Tab-separated table of N, CA and C in Angstrom:
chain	number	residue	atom	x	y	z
A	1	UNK	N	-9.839	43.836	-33.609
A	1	UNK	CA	-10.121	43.280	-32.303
A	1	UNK	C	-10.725	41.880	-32.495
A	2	UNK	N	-10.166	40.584	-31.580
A	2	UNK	CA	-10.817	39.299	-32.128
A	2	UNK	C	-11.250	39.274	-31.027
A	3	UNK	N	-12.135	38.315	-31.047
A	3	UNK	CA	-13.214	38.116	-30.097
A	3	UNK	C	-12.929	36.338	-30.006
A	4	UNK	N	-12.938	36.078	-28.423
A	4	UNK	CA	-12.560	34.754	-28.061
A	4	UNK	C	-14.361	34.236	-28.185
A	5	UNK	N	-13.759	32.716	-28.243
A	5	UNK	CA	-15.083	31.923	-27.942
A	5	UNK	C	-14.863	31.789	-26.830
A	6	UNK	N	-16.395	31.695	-26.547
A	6	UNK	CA	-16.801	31.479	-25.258
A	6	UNK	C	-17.827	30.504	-24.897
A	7	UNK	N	-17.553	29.641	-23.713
A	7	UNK	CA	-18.466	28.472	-24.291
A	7	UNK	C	-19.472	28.655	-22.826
A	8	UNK	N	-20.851	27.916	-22.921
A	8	UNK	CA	-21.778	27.632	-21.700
A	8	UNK	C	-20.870	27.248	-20.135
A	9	UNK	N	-20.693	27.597	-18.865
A	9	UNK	CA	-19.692	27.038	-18.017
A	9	UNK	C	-20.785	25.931	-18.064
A	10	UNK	N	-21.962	25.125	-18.433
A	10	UNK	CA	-22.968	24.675	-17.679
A	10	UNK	C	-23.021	23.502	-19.007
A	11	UNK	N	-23.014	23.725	-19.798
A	11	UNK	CA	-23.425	23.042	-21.056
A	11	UNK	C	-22.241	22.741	-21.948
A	12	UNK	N	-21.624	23.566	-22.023
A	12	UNK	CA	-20.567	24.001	-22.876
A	12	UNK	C	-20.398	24.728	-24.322
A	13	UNK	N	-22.263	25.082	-24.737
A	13	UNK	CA	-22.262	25.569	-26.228
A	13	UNK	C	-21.687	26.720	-26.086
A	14	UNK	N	-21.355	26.953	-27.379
A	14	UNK	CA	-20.919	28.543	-27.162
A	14	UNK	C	-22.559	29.819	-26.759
A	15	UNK	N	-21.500	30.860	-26.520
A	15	UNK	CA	-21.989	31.879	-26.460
A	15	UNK	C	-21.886	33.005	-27.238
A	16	UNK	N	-23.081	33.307	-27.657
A	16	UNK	CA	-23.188	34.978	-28.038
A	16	UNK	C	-23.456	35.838	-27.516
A	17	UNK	N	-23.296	37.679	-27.563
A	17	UNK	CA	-24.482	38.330	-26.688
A	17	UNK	C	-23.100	39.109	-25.876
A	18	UNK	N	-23.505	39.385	-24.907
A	18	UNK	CA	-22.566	40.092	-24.289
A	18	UNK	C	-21.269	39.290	-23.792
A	19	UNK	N	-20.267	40.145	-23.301
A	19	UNK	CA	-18.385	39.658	-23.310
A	19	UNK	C	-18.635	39.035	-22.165
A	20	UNK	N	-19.145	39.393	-20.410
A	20	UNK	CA	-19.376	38.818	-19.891
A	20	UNK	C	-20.401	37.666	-19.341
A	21	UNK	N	-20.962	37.474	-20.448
A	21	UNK	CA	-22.127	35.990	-20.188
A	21	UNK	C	-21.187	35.157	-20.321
A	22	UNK	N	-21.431	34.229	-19.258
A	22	UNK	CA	-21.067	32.855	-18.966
A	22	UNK	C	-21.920	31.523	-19.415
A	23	UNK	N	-23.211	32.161	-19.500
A	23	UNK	CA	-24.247	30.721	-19.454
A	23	UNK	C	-24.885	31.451	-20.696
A	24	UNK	N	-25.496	30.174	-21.473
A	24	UNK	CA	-26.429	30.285	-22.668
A	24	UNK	C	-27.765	30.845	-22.463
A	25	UNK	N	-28.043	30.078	-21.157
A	25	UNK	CA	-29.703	30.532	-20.867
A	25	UNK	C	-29.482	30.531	-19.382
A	26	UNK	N	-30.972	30.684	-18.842
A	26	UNK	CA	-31.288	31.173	-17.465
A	26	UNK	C	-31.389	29.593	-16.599
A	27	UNK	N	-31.352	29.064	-17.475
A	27	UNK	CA	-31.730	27.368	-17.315
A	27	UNK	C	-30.138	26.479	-16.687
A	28	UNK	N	-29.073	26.754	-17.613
A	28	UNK	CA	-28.024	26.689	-17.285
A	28	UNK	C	-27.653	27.180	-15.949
A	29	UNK	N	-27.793	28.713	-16.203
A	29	UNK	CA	-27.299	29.504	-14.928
A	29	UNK	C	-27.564	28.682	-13.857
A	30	UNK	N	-29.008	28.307	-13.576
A	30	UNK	CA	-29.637	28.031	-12.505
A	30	UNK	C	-29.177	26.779	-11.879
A	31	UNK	N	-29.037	25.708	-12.708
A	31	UNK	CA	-28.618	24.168	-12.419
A	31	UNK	C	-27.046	24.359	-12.536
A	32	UNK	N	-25.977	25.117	-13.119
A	32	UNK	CA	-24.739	25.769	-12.515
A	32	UNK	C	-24.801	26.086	-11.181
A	33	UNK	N	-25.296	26.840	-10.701
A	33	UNK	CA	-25.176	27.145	-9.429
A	33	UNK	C	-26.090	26.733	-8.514
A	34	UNK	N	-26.708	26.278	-8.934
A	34	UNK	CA	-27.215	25.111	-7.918
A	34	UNK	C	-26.567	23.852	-7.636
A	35	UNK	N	-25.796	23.796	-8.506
A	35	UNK	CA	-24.353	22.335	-8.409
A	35	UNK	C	-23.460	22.473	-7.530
A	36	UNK	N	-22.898	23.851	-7.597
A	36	UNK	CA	-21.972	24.576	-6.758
A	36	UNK	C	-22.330	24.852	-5.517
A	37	UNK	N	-23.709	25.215	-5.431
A	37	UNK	CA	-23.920	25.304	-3.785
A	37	UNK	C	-24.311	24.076	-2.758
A	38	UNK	N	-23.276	23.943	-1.911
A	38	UNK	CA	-23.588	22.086	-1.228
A	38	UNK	C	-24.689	22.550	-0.353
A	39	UNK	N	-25.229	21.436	-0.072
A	39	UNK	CA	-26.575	21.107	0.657
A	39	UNK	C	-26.476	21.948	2.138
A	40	UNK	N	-25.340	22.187	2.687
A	40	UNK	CA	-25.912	22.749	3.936
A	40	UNK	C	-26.137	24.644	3.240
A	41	UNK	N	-26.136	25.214	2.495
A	41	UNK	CA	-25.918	26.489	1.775
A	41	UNK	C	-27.674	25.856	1.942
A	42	UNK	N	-28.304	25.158	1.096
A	42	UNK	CA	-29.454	24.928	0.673
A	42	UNK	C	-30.309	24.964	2.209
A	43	UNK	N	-29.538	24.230	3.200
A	43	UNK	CA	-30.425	24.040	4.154
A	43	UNK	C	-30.378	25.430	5.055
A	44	UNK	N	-29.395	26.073	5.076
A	44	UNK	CA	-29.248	27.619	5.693
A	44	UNK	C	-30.608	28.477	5.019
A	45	UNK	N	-30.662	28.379	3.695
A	45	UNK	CA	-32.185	28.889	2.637
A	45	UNK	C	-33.385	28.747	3.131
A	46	UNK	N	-33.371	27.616	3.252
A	46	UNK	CA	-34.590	26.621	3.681
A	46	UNK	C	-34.840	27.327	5.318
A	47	UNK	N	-34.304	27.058	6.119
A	47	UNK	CA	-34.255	27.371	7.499
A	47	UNK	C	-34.457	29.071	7.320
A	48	UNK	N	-34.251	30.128	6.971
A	48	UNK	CA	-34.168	31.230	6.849
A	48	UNK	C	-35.660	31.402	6.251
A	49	UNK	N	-36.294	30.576	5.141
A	49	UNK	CA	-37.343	31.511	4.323
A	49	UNK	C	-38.529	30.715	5.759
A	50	UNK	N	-38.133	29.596	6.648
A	50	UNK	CA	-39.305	29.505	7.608
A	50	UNK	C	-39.181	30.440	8.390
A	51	UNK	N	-38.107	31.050	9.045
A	51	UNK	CA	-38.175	31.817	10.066
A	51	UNK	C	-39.135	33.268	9.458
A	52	UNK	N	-38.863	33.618	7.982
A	52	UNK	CA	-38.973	35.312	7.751
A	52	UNK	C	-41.108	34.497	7.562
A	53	UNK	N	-41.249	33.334	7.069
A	53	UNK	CA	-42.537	32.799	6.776
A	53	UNK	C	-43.187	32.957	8.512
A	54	UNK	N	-42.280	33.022	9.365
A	54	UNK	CA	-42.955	32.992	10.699
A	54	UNK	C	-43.109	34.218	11.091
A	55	UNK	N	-41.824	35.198	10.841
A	55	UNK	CA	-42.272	36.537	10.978
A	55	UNK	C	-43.573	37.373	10.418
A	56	UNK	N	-43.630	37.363	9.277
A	56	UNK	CA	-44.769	37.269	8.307
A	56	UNK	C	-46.001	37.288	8.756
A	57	UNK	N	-46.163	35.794	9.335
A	57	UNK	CA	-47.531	36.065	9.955
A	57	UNK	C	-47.629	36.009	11.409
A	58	UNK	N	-46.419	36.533	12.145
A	58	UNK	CA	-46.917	37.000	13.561
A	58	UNK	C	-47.613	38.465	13.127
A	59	UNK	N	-46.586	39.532	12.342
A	59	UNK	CA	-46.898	40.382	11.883
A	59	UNK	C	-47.934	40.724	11.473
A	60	UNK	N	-48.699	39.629	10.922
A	60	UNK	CA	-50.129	39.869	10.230
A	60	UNK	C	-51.313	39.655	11.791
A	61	UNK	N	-50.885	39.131	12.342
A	61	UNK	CA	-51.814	38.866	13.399
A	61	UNK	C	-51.932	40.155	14.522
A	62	UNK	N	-51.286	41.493	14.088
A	62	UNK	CA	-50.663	42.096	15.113
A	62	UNK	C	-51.594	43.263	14.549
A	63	UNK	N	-52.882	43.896	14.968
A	63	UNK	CA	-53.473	45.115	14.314
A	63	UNK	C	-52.331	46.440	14.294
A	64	UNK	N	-52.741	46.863	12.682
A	64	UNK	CA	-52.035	48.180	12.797
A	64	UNK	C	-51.906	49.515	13.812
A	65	UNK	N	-50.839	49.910	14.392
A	65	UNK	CA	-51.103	50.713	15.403
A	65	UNK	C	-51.236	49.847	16.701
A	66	UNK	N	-51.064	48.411	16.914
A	66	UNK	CA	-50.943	47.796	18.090
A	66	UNK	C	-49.544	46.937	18.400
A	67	UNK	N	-49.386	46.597	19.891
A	67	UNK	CA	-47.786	45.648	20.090
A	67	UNK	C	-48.039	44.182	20.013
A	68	UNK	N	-49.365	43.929	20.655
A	68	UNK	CA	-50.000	42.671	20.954
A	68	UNK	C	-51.200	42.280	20.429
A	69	UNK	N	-51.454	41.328	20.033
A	69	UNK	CA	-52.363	40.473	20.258
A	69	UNK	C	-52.645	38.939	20.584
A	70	UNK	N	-53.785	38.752	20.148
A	70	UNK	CA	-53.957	37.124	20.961
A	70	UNK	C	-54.420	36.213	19.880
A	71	UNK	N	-53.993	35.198	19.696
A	71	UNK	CA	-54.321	34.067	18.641
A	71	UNK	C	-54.570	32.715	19.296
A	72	UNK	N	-55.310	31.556	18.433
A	72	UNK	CA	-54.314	29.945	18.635
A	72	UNK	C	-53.972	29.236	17.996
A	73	UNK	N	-53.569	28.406	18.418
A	73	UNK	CA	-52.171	27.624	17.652
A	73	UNK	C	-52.977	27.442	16.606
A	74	UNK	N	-54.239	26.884	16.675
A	74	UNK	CA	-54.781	26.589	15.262
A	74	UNK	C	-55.020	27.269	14.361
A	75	UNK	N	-55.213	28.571	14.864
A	75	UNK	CA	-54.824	29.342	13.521
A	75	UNK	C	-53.517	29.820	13.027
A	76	UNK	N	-52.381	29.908	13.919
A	76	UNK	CA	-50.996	30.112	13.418
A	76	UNK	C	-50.608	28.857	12.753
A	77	UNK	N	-51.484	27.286	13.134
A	77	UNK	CA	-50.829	25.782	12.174
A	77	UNK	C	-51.322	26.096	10.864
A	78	UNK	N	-52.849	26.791	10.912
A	78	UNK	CA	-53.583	26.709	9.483
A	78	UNK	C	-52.616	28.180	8.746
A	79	UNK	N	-52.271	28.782	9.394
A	79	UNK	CA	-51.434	29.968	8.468
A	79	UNK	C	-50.396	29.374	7.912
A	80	UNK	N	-49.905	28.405	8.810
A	80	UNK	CA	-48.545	27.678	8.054
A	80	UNK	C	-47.359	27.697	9.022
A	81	UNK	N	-47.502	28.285	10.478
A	81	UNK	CA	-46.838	28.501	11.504
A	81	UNK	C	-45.845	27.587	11.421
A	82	UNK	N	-44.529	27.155	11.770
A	82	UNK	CA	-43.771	26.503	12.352
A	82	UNK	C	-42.934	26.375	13.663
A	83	UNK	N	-43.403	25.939	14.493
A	83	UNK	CA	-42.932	26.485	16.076
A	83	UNK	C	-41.912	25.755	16.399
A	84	UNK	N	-41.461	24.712	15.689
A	84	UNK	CA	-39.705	24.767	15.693
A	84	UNK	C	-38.600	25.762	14.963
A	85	UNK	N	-38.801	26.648	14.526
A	85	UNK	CA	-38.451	27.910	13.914
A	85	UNK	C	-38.350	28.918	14.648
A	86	UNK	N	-37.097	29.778	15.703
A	86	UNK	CA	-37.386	31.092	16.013
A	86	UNK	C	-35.808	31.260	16.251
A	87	UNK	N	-35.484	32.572	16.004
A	87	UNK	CA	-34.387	33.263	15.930
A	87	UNK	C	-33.687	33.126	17.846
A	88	UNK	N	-34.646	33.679	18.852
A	88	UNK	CA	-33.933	33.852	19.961
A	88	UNK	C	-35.424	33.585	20.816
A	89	UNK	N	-34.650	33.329	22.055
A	89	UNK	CA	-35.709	33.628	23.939
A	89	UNK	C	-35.688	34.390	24.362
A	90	UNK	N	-36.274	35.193	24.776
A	90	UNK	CA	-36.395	36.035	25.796
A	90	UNK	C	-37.651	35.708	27.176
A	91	UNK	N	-36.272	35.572	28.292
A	91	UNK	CA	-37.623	34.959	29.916
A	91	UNK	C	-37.827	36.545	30.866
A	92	UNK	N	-38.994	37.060	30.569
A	92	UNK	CA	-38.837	38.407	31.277
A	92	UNK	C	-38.826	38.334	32.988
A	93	UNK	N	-38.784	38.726	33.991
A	93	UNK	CA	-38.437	38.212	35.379
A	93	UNK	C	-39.866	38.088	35.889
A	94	UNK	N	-41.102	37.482	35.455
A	94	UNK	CA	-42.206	36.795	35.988
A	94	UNK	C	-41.316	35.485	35.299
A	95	UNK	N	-40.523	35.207	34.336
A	95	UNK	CA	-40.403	33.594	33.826
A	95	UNK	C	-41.283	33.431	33.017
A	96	UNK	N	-41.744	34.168	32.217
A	96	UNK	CA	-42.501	33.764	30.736
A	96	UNK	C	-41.193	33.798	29.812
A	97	UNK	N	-41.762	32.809	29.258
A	97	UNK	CA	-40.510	32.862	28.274
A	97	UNK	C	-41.182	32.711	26.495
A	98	UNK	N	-40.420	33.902	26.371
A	98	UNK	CA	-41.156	34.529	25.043
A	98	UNK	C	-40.155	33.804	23.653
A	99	UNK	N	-40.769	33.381	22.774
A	99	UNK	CA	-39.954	32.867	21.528
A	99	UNK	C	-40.356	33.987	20.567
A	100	UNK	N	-39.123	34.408	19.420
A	100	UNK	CA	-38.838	35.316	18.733
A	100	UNK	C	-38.804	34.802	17.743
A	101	UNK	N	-39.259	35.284	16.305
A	101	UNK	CA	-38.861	35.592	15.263
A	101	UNK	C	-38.574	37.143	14.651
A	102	UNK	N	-37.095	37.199	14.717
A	102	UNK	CA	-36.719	37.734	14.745
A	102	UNK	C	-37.360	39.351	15.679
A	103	UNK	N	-38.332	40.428	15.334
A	103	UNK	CA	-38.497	40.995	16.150
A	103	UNK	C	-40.151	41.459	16.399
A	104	UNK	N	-40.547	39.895	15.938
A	104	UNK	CA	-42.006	39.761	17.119
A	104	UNK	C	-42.138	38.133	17.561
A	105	UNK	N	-42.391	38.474	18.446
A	105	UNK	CA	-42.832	37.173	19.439
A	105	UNK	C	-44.012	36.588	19.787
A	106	UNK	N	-43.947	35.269	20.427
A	106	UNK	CA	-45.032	34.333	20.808
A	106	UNK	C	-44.756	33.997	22.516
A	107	UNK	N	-45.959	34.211	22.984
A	107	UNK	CA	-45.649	33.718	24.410
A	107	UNK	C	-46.962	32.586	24.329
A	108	UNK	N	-46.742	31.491	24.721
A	108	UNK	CA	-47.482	30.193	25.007
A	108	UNK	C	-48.319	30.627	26.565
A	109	UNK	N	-49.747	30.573	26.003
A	109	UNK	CA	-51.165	30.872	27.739
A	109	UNK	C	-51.345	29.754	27.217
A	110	UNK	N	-52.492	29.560	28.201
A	110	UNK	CA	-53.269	28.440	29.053
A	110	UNK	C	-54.275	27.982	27.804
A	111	UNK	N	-54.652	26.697	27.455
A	111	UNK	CA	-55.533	26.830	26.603
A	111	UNK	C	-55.230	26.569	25.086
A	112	UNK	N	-54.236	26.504	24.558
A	112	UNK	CA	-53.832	27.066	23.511
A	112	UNK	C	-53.951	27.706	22.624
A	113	UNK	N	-53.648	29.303	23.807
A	113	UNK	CA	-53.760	30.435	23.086
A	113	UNK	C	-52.317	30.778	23.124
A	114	UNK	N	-51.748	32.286	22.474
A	114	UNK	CA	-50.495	32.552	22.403
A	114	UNK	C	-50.922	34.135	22.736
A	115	UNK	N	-49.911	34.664	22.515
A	115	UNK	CA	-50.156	36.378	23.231
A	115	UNK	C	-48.877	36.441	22.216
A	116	UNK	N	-49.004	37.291	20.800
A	116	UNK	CA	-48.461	37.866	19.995
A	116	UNK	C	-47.457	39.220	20.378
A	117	UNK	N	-46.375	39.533	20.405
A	117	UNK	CA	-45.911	40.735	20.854
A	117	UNK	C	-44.961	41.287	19.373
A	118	UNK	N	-45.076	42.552	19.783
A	118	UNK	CA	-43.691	43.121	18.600
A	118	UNK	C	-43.089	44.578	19.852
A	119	UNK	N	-41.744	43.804	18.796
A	119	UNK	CA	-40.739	44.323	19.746
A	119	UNK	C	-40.043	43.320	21.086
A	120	UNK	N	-38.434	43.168	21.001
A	120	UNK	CA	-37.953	42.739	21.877
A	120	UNK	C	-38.433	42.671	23.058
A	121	UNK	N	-38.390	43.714	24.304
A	121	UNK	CA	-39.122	43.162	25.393
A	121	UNK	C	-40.494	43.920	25.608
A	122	UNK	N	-41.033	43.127	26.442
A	122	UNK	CA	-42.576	43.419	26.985
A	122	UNK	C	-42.976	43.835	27.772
């Protein structure tokens, strides 16, 4: 049985080690496919790890065993909040209109406070 060379797709040295490795190291791998993926792939990443970073800490603001609570902005800016970031709206028929990440929300009071919710509607 002969055994083909096989070279880095990234570098081009060869390879040893198992039949299906492609890359020499983890180093390769990484800057390989990071070549291959164009910038809007990168910016879909980017946009995705703020939204789940927003979920995160509505979630944390929300006591265990509760739907709601109440925060302000200054502490959702100092958590790291981003309020151009949310999956969907929801306007319940008073006309509050609630912003989502994904499935807990922020409703904007008076003051700048917010009223934390989990779960779609309220």
């Amino acid at each position: 049985m002969t055994q083909e060379k096989r070279n880095c797709l990234h570098c081009g040295k060869p390879i040893q080690g198992r039949v299906d490795k492609k890359f020499c190291d983890d180093s390769c791998r990484n800057t390989y496919n990071n070549q291959q993926n164009p910038e809007s792939v990168n910016l879909i990443r980017n946009i995705n790890h703020t939204l789940k970073k927003n979920r995160k800490i509505l979630e944390t603001l929300i006591p265990s065993g509760e739907v709601l609570a109440k925060t302000t902005r200054e502490r959702l800016t100092r958590q790291g909040f981003n309020f151009k970031f949310y999956t969907h709206t929801y306007q319940n028929k008073k006309g509050n209109l609630y912003h989502y990440c994904y499935d807990f929300g922020y409703l904007e009071l008076d003051g700048d406070w917010f009223l934390i919710v989990k779960g779609k509607e309220v």
